[in-house]
Structures are given as C-alpha cells and as structure tokens.
Amino acid sequence: MTIEKTALAPGQEAPGEQATTPGTAPRSRLRDNRSAYSLLAPNLLLIGLFLLVPLVWSLLMAFQAKRSFGLGEWSGLTNLSRLLSDDVFWRALLNTAIFTVATVPLSVGLGLALALLMDKALPGRGVFRTIVYLPIAVSSLVVSLVGLLLFDESIGILNGVLRDLGVGPVAWQSNGALAMLSVVVMTLWTRVGFGMLVYLAALQDVDSEVLEAATMDGAGGLDRIRHVVVPWLRPTTFFLVVINMIWSFQVFDVVYVMTNGGPGYSTTMLVTYAYDEGFGPSRNFGYGATVGLVLLVITLAITAVQLRVNRRQEA
C-alpha cells in the first residue's frame, strides 16, 4: 500500500495543519479560562453568599454569647462546655441516630425492591411509578401536611378507619415511639421513589449476557439478584446510602410539621433542636450555631468513613 503525497502550492497549508505563532496558545488558554470563569461566576457567587458566608458566620457565632441581632461577645468554649452537659442535646443526638438507622436501610432496600419490580413488564407500571415518585415532585411541606392529616389523633384518616373497624384510636402524637414511627413512615414515602428511580437507571447497565450466563448455570431469580445484580449496583447503593444519611441528619420539615419534636423530646432531632435554640423563645443564636456546628462535623466524619470503606472495598 502506497501513500501518495500531493504537492502543495507555495504558501498553501497541508490539511489538518494550522499555523502557530509564538504566544497564540497562551492567549487562547487565557481566553478560554475567562469564558469558563464568566459562566461559573453566578453559581460561585450564590455558593459564596448562601453557603460559605453562613457557614463561616455560624462558626464564629459558636464561640460567642449572642442572643439577639447585633454584635455578640466572645465566650470561648462556653457553648461547647454546655453542650456536653445538655441532656436535651444528647437526646436529640440519640433520636437522630435512631431515625437514621430506621430510614436509611429501608429507603435503599425498598427502593431496590421497587426498581426490580418496576423493571419488569407489569400492567399499570407507569401509574405505579408515578404514585411512588409523586412525593419527590411536590414540596416536602405538602408531604408533611399529608402526614399530619393521616396521623392526627383527633381528625386523622388512620384513626378514623381504625374507629370504624372497632380497633379504637391510636396515640400517634402523644406516644413517643408511635410519633417517631409516623415521622419515619412519611420520610420513607418521600425517599423510596428517589431510590427506585436511581436504581431503575442503574439496572439498565446490568450486562444481560452475565445474567444469561448465570441462568444457564442454574441460578434462580433470587440467586441472580443476590450474586449478579446487587454486586453490579454497588456504586449506586453507596451513593444512595451516603445521600440518605446526609438527608437523615438534616431532617427538619417533616418533624417540625408533624410533631414539633414532641411529645416531650421524643422526636427532637439535632436540626430541630438547633432551630429551637436559635429562633425559639430563648433566641440563643450562639448555642444554636454550636449545635449546628457539631451536626456538620458528625456528617462530615460519617461521610469520610463511608468513602474510606468504599475505596477499600473497590481496591
């Protein structure tokens, strides 16, 4: 095979070749960088104003005695010292841990189960997908109000049905354990649809040839899910576990609307406690910021541990 080289006229450039002059490449990179930063500028400005500035401000307030708008007084580690001996804080931390343990595995597990079910050709699959995914499309405040309508002890729909069945009303709001259960149920309703949607997208990447090979080797449906599908979806599962843990530690609206932390402190979470301290009757902004700072540190620590464990498993 021979390659003929076409003769070029004097001053004509070969196809695919570009004349470069000294200083052109740096100027081109500078122009590209300016364009990139100009496009990023609005988002960077919003992140700075609504994320970084409040974060730094809260960090400063955590070391101040500040009970109203205006300048506060530096108090050193007084807020942290009070935190260690605050029974309500430890109760809120325990409630947040219980809530996280109850919601994260169920959100991920139910999302996977529904995704496996919805991945099949079932009658009414589109309608069922819409019902499961609907809470994500509406405001969490609306979902919380729906939960209040369902679990209200006096006029709630569930207690109305139970009365008609002769079972009698259930103390959904005056019993601490049942109040926590109602909050967990409504939270799961808002998260299962998201997990199902993410898993449905991930299931499209599962290699059908591997599944067929497993079937030819005699693997049943549950064996294929356990030994092929679940390991294949490990990165997706890791993502859902991390994001659900962050959401669980940040839960606020469902608790605030349905129980307001009660009865007593049975459903008080770290975020609701920080809000009550900062914007409640005490108006203790410094102590509220301290609770929020501890919550941030715990969330970052758990996320870092999860990332480290995941990297070890992938290595």
Coordinates of N, CA, C and O in Angstrom, one line a residue, residues 1 17 50 66 69 78 110 130 152 155 159 162 179 207 231 235 240 247 256 286 309:
M1 N 0.9 -1.2 0.0 CA 0.0 0.0 0.0 C 0.9 1.2 0.0 O 1.8 1.3 0.8
E17 N -3.3 20.9 9.3 CA -2.2 21.6 9.9 C -2.6 23.0 10.1 O -3.2 23.7 9.2
F50 N -24.7 32.1 50.0 CA -25.7 31.3 50.7 C -25.2 30.1 51.3 O -25.9 29.3 52.0
K66 N -24.5 35.1 72.1 CA -25.2 36.0 71.2 C -26.7 35.6 71.3 O -27.1 34.5 70.9
F69 N -30.1 40.0 67.5 CA -29.3 40.6 66.3 C -28.4 41.6 66.8 O -28.7 42.4 67.8
T78 N -17.5 28.2 76.0 CA -18.6 28.1 76.9 C -19.8 27.3 76.3 O -20.4 26.4 77.0
L110 N -36.1 -0.7 50.1 CA -37.4 -0.6 49.4 C -37.2 0.0 48.0 O -37.9 -0.4 47.0
T130 N -45.6 6.6 39.0 CA -45.9 8.0 39.3 C -46.4 8.1 40.7 O -46.0 9.1 41.4
D152 N -53.0 12.5 62.5 CA -53.6 13.3 63.6 C -54.5 12.4 64.5 O -55.4 11.6 64.0
I155 N -58.6 14.0 64.2 CA -59.3 14.0 62.9 C -58.5 13.3 61.8 O -58.8 13.4 60.6
N159 N -56.9 7.0 62.2 CA -57.7 6.8 63.4 C -59.2 6.7 63.0 O -59.9 5.9 63.7
L162 N -59.6 3.2 61.8 CA -59.5 2.2 63.0 C -60.7 2.3 63.8 O -61.2 1.2 64.4
A179 N -45.0 8.4 67.6 CA -44.7 9.6 66.9 C -43.5 9.5 66.1 O -43.5 9.9 64.9
D207 N -25.3 -6.1 32.7 CA -25.0 -6.8 31.5 C -25.9 -8.0 31.4 O -25.9 -8.9 32.2
P231 N -24.2 -7.0 43.5 CA -22.8 -6.5 43.3 C -22.6 -5.5 42.2 O -21.8 -4.6 42.3
P235 N -21.9 0.6 43.4 CA -21.7 2.1 43.4 C -23.0 2.9 43.6 O -23.0 3.9 44.3
L240 N -26.6 6.1 47.3 CA -27.9 6.2 48.0 C -27.7 6.2 49.5 O -28.4 6.9 50.2
W247 N -29.3 13.3 54.3 CA -30.7 13.7 54.5 C -31.3 13.4 55.9 O -32.0 14.2 56.4
Y256 N -40.9 19.0 62.2 CA -41.4 20.3 62.7 C -42.9 20.4 62.5 O -43.6 20.9 63.3
G286 N -25.9 31.8 69.6 CA -24.6 31.2 69.7 C -24.7 29.7 70.0 O -24.0 28.9 69.4
V309 N -14.2 3.4 53.5 CA -14.6 2.0 53.4 C -14.9 1.6 52.0 O -14.5 0.5 51.5

